[in-house]
Amino acid sequence: MNKLFPLSLFFLFVCTYASAQNNLPAAYEITNDTTTYTKLPDRYWQMLEDREGKLSFDEVSRSPIAEKFHFNQVKNPQFIHSIDAYWFRYVLKNTMAHSTKIYLSGSGGHQDFYFVAANGNLTHEVNGWLTPWSKQDGLKGIGVITVELKPSEQLVVHLKASNCL
């Protein structure tokens, strides 16, 4: 009985997270290796304006705030500087038969990347030109975070970009 309770809590957490994320955009499928810069097409990512820059990952990944993410509606989006932060979310899926490394960047002076694996594991990494060097993850100085995806692996990415250019 004691072993059943922690297992039940784990499934409750996974089911709660999954139900809060049922309106995620379609997964962007990685189908080949490339060294070319690729901009994620609009249909694969969503955004959320965080006017005061105070929303946490827990808040934006659960109802009711998670439902406020929306697709980009502007042809040439410009950051509104009266908005302190923007949240972006997208799903990456490796459809190749081998692992691949993905290099992710944003346009914020401070960037918080939250990675949620299919098993519910959460990883948080920070970068950006306003982030102190000692606190930067990934490729320091150029604002890039590296993630590795195994074959058939899917990853949900949330990015909080503050002090956007």
Coordinates of N, CA, C and O in Angstrom, one line a residue:
M1 N 0.8 -1.2 0.0 CA 0.0 0.0 0.0 C 0.9 1.3 0.0 O 0.6 2.2 -0.7
N2 N 2.0 1.2 0.8 CA 2.8 2.4 0.8 C 3.5 2.7 -0.5 O 3.8 3.9 -0.8
K3 N 3.8 1.7 -1.3 CA 4.4 1.9 -2.6 C 3.4 2.4 -3.6 O 3.7 3.1 -4.6
L4 N 2.1 2.2 -3.4 CA 1.1 2.6 -4.4 C 0.8 4.1 -4.3 O 0.6 4.7 -5.3
F5 N 0.9 4.6 -3.1 CA 0.6 6.1 -2.9 C 1.6 7.0 -3.7 O 1.1 7.8 -4.5
P6 N 2.9 6.8 -3.6 CA 3.8 7.6 -4.4 C 3.6 7.4 -5.9 O 3.7 8.4 -6.7
L7 N 3.3 6.2 -6.3 CA 3.1 6.0 -7.7 C 1.8 6.7 -8.2 O 1.8 7.3 -9.3
S8 N 0.8 6.7 -7.3 CA -0.4 7.4 -7.7 C -0.2 8.9 -7.8 O -0.7 9.5 -8.7
L9 N 0.7 9.5 -6.9 CA 1.0 10.9 -7.0 C 1.7 11.2 -8.3 O 1.4 12.2 -8.9
F10 N 2.6 10.3 -8.7 CA 3.3 10.5 -10.0 C 2.3 10.6 -11.1 O 2.4 11.5 -12.0
F11 N 1.4 9.6 -11.2 CA 0.4 9.6 -12.3 C -0.5 10.8 -12.2 O -0.9 11.3 -13.3
L12 N -0.8 11.2 -11.0 CA -1.7 12.4 -10.9 C -1.0 13.6 -11.5 O -1.5 14.4 -12.2
F13 N 0.4 13.8 -11.2 CA 1.1 14.9 -11.7 C 1.2 14.8 -13.2 O 0.9 15.8 -13.9
V14 N 1.5 13.7 -13.8 CA 1.6 13.5 -15.2 C 0.3 13.8 -15.9 O 0.2 14.5 -16.9
C15 N -0.8 13.3 -15.3 CA -2.1 13.5 -15.9 C -2.5 15.0 -15.8 O -3.1 15.5 -16.7
T16 N -2.2 15.6 -14.7 CA -2.6 17.0 -14.5 C -1.8 17.8 -15.5 O -2.4 18.7 -16.2
Y17 N -0.5 17.6 -15.7 CA 0.3 18.3 -16.7 C -0.2 18.1 -18.1 O -0.4 19.0 -18.8
A18 N -0.5 16.9 -18.4 CA -1.0 16.5 -19.8 C -2.3 17.2 -20.0 O -2.5 17.7 -21.1
S19 N -3.2 17.2 -19.1 CA -4.5 17.8 -19.3 C -4.4 19.3 -19.5 O -5.2 19.9 -20.2
A20 N -3.5 19.9 -18.8 CA -3.3 21.4 -18.9 C -2.6 21.7 -20.2 O -2.7 22.9 -20.6
Q21 N -2.0 20.8 -20.8 CA -1.3 21.1 -22.0 C -2.0 20.5 -23.3 O -1.4 20.3 -24.3
N22 N -3.3 20.3 -23.2 CA -4.0 19.7 -24.4 C -4.1 20.6 -25.5 O -4.6 20.3 -26.6
N23 N -3.8 21.9 -25.4 CA -4.0 22.9 -26.4 C -2.6 23.3 -27.0 O -2.5 24.4 -27.5
L24 N -1.6 22.4 -26.8 CA -0.3 22.7 -27.4 C -0.3 22.7 -28.9 O -1.2 22.0 -29.5
P25 N 0.6 23.5 -29.5 CA 0.6 23.4 -31.0 C 1.1 22.0 -31.5 O 1.7 21.3 -30.7
A26 N 0.9 21.7 -32.7 CA 1.4 20.5 -33.3 C 2.9 20.4 -33.1 O 3.6 21.4 -33.1
A27 N 3.4 19.2 -33.0 CA 4.9 19.0 -32.9 C 5.6 19.3 -34.2 O 5.1 18.9 -35.3
Y28 N 6.7 20.0 -34.1 CA 7.6 20.3 -35.2 C 8.5 19.0 -35.4 O 9.2 18.7 -34.5
E29 N 8.3 18.3 -36.5 CA 9.1 17.1 -36.7 C 10.4 17.4 -37.3 O 10.5 18.0 -38.4
I30 N 11.4 16.9 -36.6 CA 12.8 17.0 -37.1 C 13.0 15.7 -38.0 O 13.1 14.6 -37.5
T31 N 13.2 15.9 -39.3 CA 13.3 14.8 -40.2 C 14.6 14.6 -40.8 O 14.9 13.6 -41.5
N32 N 15.5 15.6 -40.7 CA 16.9 15.3 -41.2 C 17.9 16.2 -40.5 O 17.5 17.2 -39.8
D33 N 19.2 15.9 -40.6 CA 20.2 16.7 -40.0 C 20.5 17.8 -41.0 O 20.5 17.7 -42.2
T34 N 20.7 19.0 -40.4 CA 21.1 20.2 -41.2 C 21.9 21.1 -40.3 O 21.8 21.1 -39.1
T35 N 22.7 21.9 -41.0 CA 23.4 22.9 -40.3 C 22.9 24.3 -40.6 O 23.4 25.3 -40.2
T36 N 21.7 24.3 -41.2 CA 21.1 25.6 -41.6 C 20.2 26.1 -40.5 O 19.5 25.3 -39.9
Y37 N 20.2 27.4 -40.4 CA 19.3 28.0 -39.4 C 17.9 27.8 -39.9 O 17.6 28.1 -41.1
T38 N 17.0 27.4 -39.0 CA 15.6 27.2 -39.4 C 14.7 28.0 -38.5 O 14.8 27.8 -37.3
K39 N 13.9 28.8 -39.0 CA 12.9 29.6 -38.2 C 11.7 28.7 -38.1 O 11.2 28.1 -39.1
L40 N 11.2 28.5 -36.9 CA 10.0 27.7 -36.7 C 8.8 28.3 -37.3 O 8.5 29.5 -37.0
P41 N 8.1 27.6 -38.2 CA 6.9 28.2 -38.8 C 5.9 28.6 -37.8 O 5.8 27.9 -36.7
D42 N 5.1 29.6 -38.0 CA 4.1 30.1 -37.1 C 3.2 29.1 -36.5 O 2.7 29.1 -35.4
R43 N 2.8 28.1 -37.4 CA 1.8 27.1 -36.9 C 2.3 26.2 -35.8 O 1.6 25.4 -35.3
Y44 N 3.7 26.2 -35.6 CA 4.3 25.3 -34.6 C 4.6 25.9 -33.3 O 5.1 25.3 -32.4
W45 N 4.3 27.2 -33.1 CA 4.6 27.8 -31.8 C 3.4 28.8 -31.4 O 2.7 29.3 -32.2
Q46 N 3.4 29.0 -30.1 CA 2.4 29.9 -29.5 C 3.1 30.9 -28.6 O 4.2 30.6 -28.1
M47 N 2.4 32.0 -28.3 CA 2.9 33.0 -27.4 C 1.9 33.5 -26.4 O 0.7 33.2 -26.5
L48 N 2.5 34.1 -25.4 CA 1.7 34.6 -24.3 C 2.4 35.9 -23.8 O 3.6 35.8 -23.5
E49 N 1.7 37.0 -23.7 CA 2.2 38.2 -23.2 C 2.2 38.2 -21.7 O 1.1 37.9 -21.1
D50 N 3.3 38.5 -21.1 CA 3.4 38.6 -19.6 C 3.7 40.0 -19.3 O 4.9 40.4 -19.1
R51 N 2.7 40.9 -19.2 CA 2.8 42.3 -19.0 C 3.8 42.8 -18.0 O 4.6 43.7 -18.2
E52 N 3.7 42.1 -16.8 CA 4.6 42.5 -15.7 C 5.8 41.6 -15.6 O 6.7 41.9 -14.7
G53 N 5.9 40.6 -16.4 CA 7.1 39.7 -16.3 C 7.1 38.8 -15.0 O 8.2 38.4 -14.6
K54 N 6.0 38.6 -14.4 CA 6.0 38.0 -13.1 C 5.4 36.5 -13.1 O 5.4 35.8 -12.1
L55 N 4.9 36.1 -14.3 CA 4.4 34.7 -14.3 C 5.5 33.7 -14.2 O 6.5 33.8 -14.8
S56 N 5.2 32.6 -13.5 CA 6.1 31.5 -13.3 C 5.8 30.4 -14.3 O 4.7 30.4 -14.9
F57 N 6.7 29.5 -14.5 CA 6.5 28.3 -15.4 C 5.2 27.6 -14.9 O 4.4 27.1 -15.7
D58 N 5.1 27.4 -13.6 CA 4.0 26.6 -13.0 C 2.7 27.3 -13.4 O 1.7 26.6 -13.7
E59 N 2.6 28.6 -13.4 CA 1.4 29.4 -13.7 C 1.1 29.2 -15.2 O -0.1 29.0 -15.5
V60 N 2.1 29.4 -16.1 CA 1.8 29.4 -17.5 C 1.5 28.0 -18.1 O 1.0 27.8 -19.2
S61 N 1.9 26.9 -17.3 CA 1.7 25.6 -17.7 C 0.4 24.9 -17.2 O 0.1 23.8 -17.5
R62 N -0.4 25.7 -16.5 CA -1.6 25.2 -15.9 C -2.8 26.1 -16.2 O -2.6 27.3 -16.5
S63 N -4.0 25.6 -16.1 CA -5.2 26.4 -16.3 C -5.3 27.4 -15.2 O -4.8 27.2 -14.1
P64 N -5.8 28.6 -15.4 CA -6.4 29.1 -16.6 C -5.5 29.8 -17.6 O -5.8 30.1 -18.7
I65 N -4.3 30.0 -17.1 CA -3.3 30.8 -17.9 C -2.8 30.0 -19.1 O -2.7 30.6 -20.2
A66 N -2.7 28.7 -19.0 CA -2.2 27.9 -20.2 C -3.1 28.1 -21.4 O -2.7 28.0 -22.5
E67 N -4.4 28.3 -21.2 CA -5.3 28.5 -22.3 C -5.2 29.8 -23.0 O -5.8 30.1 -24.0
K68 N -4.5 30.7 -22.4 CA -4.3 32.1 -23.0 C -3.2 32.2 -24.0 O -3.0 33.2 -24.7
F69 N -2.4 31.1 -24.2 CA -1.4 31.1 -25.2 C -2.2 31.1 -26.6 O -3.2 30.6 -26.7
H70 N -1.6 31.8 -27.5 CA -2.2 32.0 -28.8 C -1.2 31.9 -29.9 O 0.0 32.2 -29.7
F71 N -1.6 31.6 -31.1 CA -0.7 31.7 -32.3 C -0.5 33.1 -32.7 O -1.3 34.0 -32.4
N72 N 0.7 33.3 -33.3 CA 1.0 34.6 -33.8 C 0.0 35.1 -34.9 O -0.2 34.3 -35.8
Q73 N -0.5 36.3 -34.7 CA -1.5 36.8 -35.7 C -0.9 37.9 -36.6 O -1.6 38.5 -37.4
V74 N 0.4 38.3 -36.4 CA 1.0 39.4 -37.0 C 2.0 38.9 -38.0 O 2.8 38.1 -37.7
K75 N 2.0 39.5 -39.2 CA 3.0 39.0 -40.3 C 4.4 39.3 -39.9 O 5.3 38.4 -40.0
N76 N 4.7 40.5 -39.4 CA 6.1 40.9 -38.9 C 6.0 41.3 -37.5 O 5.9 42.5 -37.2
P77 N 6.0 40.3 -36.5 CA 5.8 40.7 -35.1 C 6.9 41.6 -34.6 O 8.1 41.4 -34.9
Q78 N 6.5 42.5 -33.8 CA 7.4 43.4 -33.1 C 7.1 43.3 -31.6 O 6.0 43.2 -31.2
F79 N 8.2 43.3 -30.8 CA 8.0 43.2 -29.4 C 7.5 44.6 -28.9 O 8.0 45.6 -29.3
I80 N 6.5 44.6 -28.0 CA 6.0 45.8 -27.4 C 6.8 46.0 -26.1 O 6.7 45.1 -25.2
H81 N 7.5 47.1 -26.0 CA 8.5 47.2 -24.9 C 7.8 47.5 -23.6 O 8.4 47.5 -22.5
S82 N 6.5 47.8 -23.6 CA 5.7 48.0 -22.3 C 5.4 46.6 -21.7 O 4.9 46.6 -20.6
I83 N 5.6 45.6 -22.5 CA 5.4 44.2 -22.0 C 6.7 43.7 -21.5 O 7.7 43.6 -22.3
D84 N 6.8 43.3 -20.2 CA 8.1 43.0 -19.7 C 8.6 41.6 -20.2 O 9.9 41.4 -20.2
A85 N 7.8 40.7 -20.5 CA 8.2 39.4 -20.9 C 7.2 38.7 -21.9 O 6.0 39.1 -21.8
Y86 N 7.7 37.9 -22.7 CA 6.9 37.0 -23.6 C 7.2 35.6 -23.3 O 8.4 35.2 -23.1
W87 N 6.2 34.8 -23.3 CA 6.3 33.3 -23.2 C 6.1 32.7 -24.5 O 5.1 33.1 -25.2
F88 N 6.9 31.8 -24.9 CA 6.7 31.0 -26.2 C 6.7 29.6 -25.8 O 7.3 29.1 -24.9
R89 N 5.9 28.8 -26.5 CA 5.9 27.3 -26.3 C 5.8 26.6 -27.7 O 5.1 27.1 -28.6
Y90 N 6.5 25.5 -27.7 CA 6.4 24.7 -28.9 C 6.9 23.3 -28.6 O 7.4 23.0 -27.4
V91 N 6.6 22.3 -29.5 CA 6.9 20.9 -29.2 C 7.9 20.5 -30.4 O 7.6 20.7 -31.5
L92 N 9.0 19.8 -30.0 CA 9.9 19.3 -31.0 C 9.9 17.8 -30.9 O 9.8 17.2 -29.8
K93 N 9.9 17.1 -32.1 CA 9.9 15.7 -32.1 C 11.0 15.2 -33.1 O 11.0 15.6 -34.3
N94 N 11.9 14.3 -32.6 CA 12.9 13.8 -33.5 C 12.3 12.5 -34.2 O 12.0 11.5 -33.6
T95 N 12.1 12.6 -35.5 CA 11.6 11.5 -36.3 C 12.7 10.6 -36.9 O 12.4 9.7 -37.7
M96 N 13.9 11.0 -36.7 CA 15.0 10.3 -37.3 C 15.4 9.0 -36.5 O 14.9 8.9 -35.4
A97 N 16.1 8.2 -37.1 CA 16.5 6.9 -36.5 C 17.7 7.1 -35.6 O 18.2 6.1 -35.0
H98 N 18.2 8.3 -35.4 CA 19.4 8.5 -34.6 C 19.2 9.8 -33.8 O 18.3 10.6 -34.1
S99 N 20.0 10.0 -32.7 CA 19.9 11.2 -31.9 C 20.3 12.4 -32.7 O 21.1 12.3 -33.6
T100 N 19.9 13.5 -32.2 CA 20.3 14.8 -32.9 C 20.4 15.9 -31.8 O 19.7 15.8 -30.8
K101 N 21.2 16.8 -32.0 CA 21.4 18.0 -31.2 C 20.7 19.2 -31.8 O 20.8 19.4 -33.0
I102 N 19.9 19.9 -31.0 CA 19.2 21.1 -31.4 C 19.8 22.3 -30.7 O 20.0 22.2 -29.4
Y103 N 20.0 23.3 -31.4 CA 20.5 24.6 -30.8 C 19.4 25.6 -30.8 O 18.9 26.0 -31.8
L104 N 19.0 26.0 -29.6 CA 17.8 26.9 -29.4 C 18.3 28.3 -28.9 O 19.2 28.4 -28.1
S105 N 17.7 29.3 -29.5 CA 18.0 30.6 -29.0 C 16.7 31.4 -29.0 O 15.7 31.1 -29.6
G106 N 16.7 32.6 -28.4 CA 15.6 33.5 -28.3 C 16.1 34.9 -28.5 O 17.2 35.1 -28.9
S107 N 15.2 35.9 -28.3 CA 15.6 37.2 -28.6 C 15.6 38.1 -27.3 O 15.5 39.3 -27.4
G108 N 15.6 37.4 -26.2 CA 15.5 38.2 -24.9 C 16.9 38.4 -24.3 O 17.8 37.6 -24.5
G109 N 17.0 39.5 -23.6 CA 18.2 39.7 -22.8 C 18.4 38.7 -21.7 O 19.5 38.3 -21.3
H110 N 17.3 38.2 -21.2 CA 17.3 37.0 -20.3 C 16.3 36.0 -20.8 O 15.1 36.3 -21.1
Q111 N 16.7 34.8 -20.9 CA 15.9 33.7 -21.5 C 15.9 32.5 -20.5 O 16.9 32.0 -20.1
D112 N 14.7 32.2 -20.2 CA 14.5 31.0 -19.3 C 13.9 29.9 -20.2 O 12.8 30.1 -20.7
F113 N 14.6 28.8 -20.4 CA 14.1 27.7 -21.2 C 13.6 26.6 -20.2 O 14.4 26.2 -19.3
Y114 N 12.4 26.1 -20.4 CA 11.9 25.0 -19.6 C 11.6 23.9 -20.5 O 10.8 24.0 -21.5
F115 N 12.2 22.7 -20.3 CA 12.0 21.6 -21.2 C 11.3 20.5 -20.4 O 11.7 20.1 -19.3
V116 N 10.2 20.0 -21.0 CA 9.4 19.0 -20.3 C 9.4 17.7 -21.2 O 9.0 17.7 -22.4
A117 N 10.1 16.7 -20.7 CA 10.2 15.4 -21.5 C 8.9 14.7 -21.4 O 8.0 15.0 -20.6
A118 N 8.7 13.7 -22.2 CA 7.5 12.9 -22.3 C 7.2 12.2 -21.0 O 6.0 11.9 -20.6
N119 N 8.3 11.9 -20.2 CA 8.0 11.2 -18.9 C 7.7 12.2 -17.8 O 7.6 11.8 -16.6
G120 N 7.6 13.5 -18.1 CA 7.3 14.5 -17.1 C 8.5 15.2 -16.5 O 8.3 16.2 -15.7
N121 N 9.7 14.8 -16.8 CA 10.9 15.4 -16.2 C 11.0 16.8 -16.7 O 10.9 17.1 -17.9
L122 N 11.3 17.7 -15.8 CA 11.5 19.2 -16.1 C 12.9 19.6 -16.0 O 13.5 19.3 -15.0
T123 N 13.4 20.3 -17.0 CA 14.8 20.9 -16.9 C 14.6 22.4 -17.2 O 13.9 22.8 -18.1
H124 N 15.4 23.2 -16.4 CA 15.4 24.6 -16.6 C 16.8 25.1 -16.9 O 17.7 24.8 -16.2
E125 N 16.9 25.9 -18.0 CA 18.2 26.4 -18.3 C 18.0 27.9 -18.7 O 17.0 28.3 -19.2
V126 N 19.1 28.7 -18.4 CA 19.0 30.2 -18.6 C 20.1 30.6 -19.5 O 21.2 30.0 -19.5
N127 N 19.9 31.7 -20.2 CA 20.9 32.3 -21.1 C 20.4 33.7 -21.4 O 19.3 34.1 -21.0
G128 N 21.2 34.4 -22.2 CA 20.8 35.7 -22.7 C 21.9 36.7 -22.4 O 22.7 36.6 -21.4
W129 N 21.9 37.8 -23.1 CA 23.0 38.8 -23.0 C 23.0 39.6 -21.7 O 24.0 40.2 -21.3
L130 N 21.8 39.6 -21.0 CA 21.8 40.3 -19.7 C 21.9 39.3 -18.5 O 22.0 39.8 -17.4
T131 N 22.1 38.1 -18.8 CA 22.3 37.1 -17.8 C 23.8 37.0 -17.4 O 24.6 36.9 -18.3
P132 N 24.1 37.1 -16.1 CA 25.5 37.1 -15.8 C 26.2 35.8 -16.4 O 25.6 34.7 -16.4
W133 N 27.4 36.0 -16.8 CA 28.2 34.9 -17.4 C 28.2 33.6 -16.5 O 28.0 32.5 -17.0
S134 N 28.4 33.8 -15.2 CA 28.5 32.7 -14.3 C 27.1 31.9 -14.2 O 27.1 30.8 -13.8
K135 N 26.0 32.5 -14.6 CA 24.7 31.9 -14.5 C 24.2 31.4 -15.8 O 23.1 30.8 -15.8
Q136 N 24.9 31.6 -16.9 CA 24.5 31.2 -18.2 C 24.7 29.7 -18.4 O 25.7 29.1 -18.0
D137 N 23.7 29.0 -19.0 CA 23.8 27.6 -19.4 C 24.0 27.6 -20.9 O 23.9 28.6 -21.6
G138 N 24.4 26.5 -21.4 CA 24.5 26.3 -22.9 C 25.8 27.0 -23.4 O 26.8 27.0 -22.7
L139 N 25.7 27.5 -24.6 CA 26.9 28.2 -25.2 C 26.9 29.6 -24.8 O 26.1 30.5 -25.3
K140 N 27.7 29.9 -23.8 CA 27.8 31.2 -23.2 C 28.2 32.3 -24.2 O 29.0 32.1 -25.1
G141 N 27.6 33.5 -24.0 CA 28.0 34.6 -24.8 C 27.2 34.7 -26.1 O 27.2 35.8 -26.7
I142 N 26.7 33.7 -26.6 CA 25.9 33.8 -27.8 C 24.4 33.4 -27.6 O 23.7 33.4 -28.6
G143 N 24.0 33.1 -26.4 CA 22.6 32.9 -26.1 C 22.0 31.7 -26.7 O 20.9 31.7 -27.1
V144 N 22.8 30.6 -26.7 CA 22.2 29.4 -27.3 C 22.2 28.2 -26.3 O 23.2 28.0 -25.6
I145 N 21.1 27.5 -26.2 CA 21.0 26.3 -25.4 C 21.0 25.1 -26.3 O 20.3 25.1 -27.3
T146 N 21.6 24.1 -25.9 CA 21.7 22.8 -26.6 C 20.9 21.7 -26.0 O 21.0 21.6 -24.8
V147 N 20.1 21.1 -26.8 CA 19.3 19.9 -26.3 C 19.6 18.7 -27.2 O 19.7 18.9 -28.4
E148 N 19.6 17.6 -26.7 CA 19.7 16.4 -27.5 C 18.4 15.6 -27.5 O 17.9 15.3 -26.4
L149 N 18.0 15.2 -28.6 CA 16.7 14.4 -28.7 C 17.1 13.0 -29.3 O 17.7 12.9 -30.3
K150 N 16.7 12.0 -28.6 CA 16.9 10.6 -29.0 C 15.8 10.3 -30.1 O 14.9 11.0 -30.3
P151 N 16.0 9.2 -30.8 CA 15.0 8.8 -31.8 C 13.6 8.7 -31.3 O 13.4 8.2 -30.2
S152 N 12.7 9.3 -31.9 CA 11.2 9.3 -31.6 C 11.0 10.1 -30.3 O 9.8 10.2 -29.8
E153 N 11.9 10.8 -29.7 CA 11.7 11.6 -28.5 C 11.0 12.9 -28.9 O 11.3 13.5 -29.9
Q154 N 10.1 13.3 -28.0 CA 9.4 14.5 -28.1 C 9.6 15.4 -26.9 O 9.7 14.9 -25.7
L155 N 9.7 16.7 -27.1 CA 10.1 17.6 -26.0 C 9.2 18.8 -26.1 O 9.1 19.4 -27.2
V156 N 8.6 19.2 -25.0 CA 7.8 20.5 -24.9 C 8.7 21.5 -24.4 O 9.4 21.4 -23.4
V157 N 8.8 22.7 -25.1 CA 9.7 23.8 -24.7 C 8.8 25.0 -24.4 O 8.0 25.4 -25.2
H158 N 9.1 25.6 -23.2 CA 8.6 26.9 -22.9 C 9.8 27.8 -22.7 O 10.7 27.5 -22.1
L159 N 9.6 29.0 -23.4 CA 10.7 30.0 -23.3 C 10.1 31.3 -22.8 O 9.1 31.8 -23.3
K160 N 10.7 31.8 -21.7 CA 10.3 33.1 -21.2 C 11.4 34.0 -21.6 O 12.6 33.9 -21.2
A161 N 11.1 35.0 -22.4 CA 12.1 36.0 -22.9 C 11.8 37.3 -22.3 O 10.7 37.9 -22.5
S162 N 12.7 37.8 -21.6 CA 12.6 39.2 -20.9 C 13.5 40.1 -21.6 O 14.6 39.7 -22.1
N163 N 13.2 41.4 -21.5 CA 14.1 42.5 -22.1 C 14.3 42.1 -23.6 O 15.5 42.0 -24.0
C164 N 13.2 42.0 -24.3 CA 13.3 41.6 -25.8 C 13.8 42.8 -26.6 O 13.4 43.9 -26.4
L165 N 14.5 42.4 -27.7 CA 14.9 43.5 -28.6 C 13.8 43.7 -29.7 O 13.1 42.9 -30.0

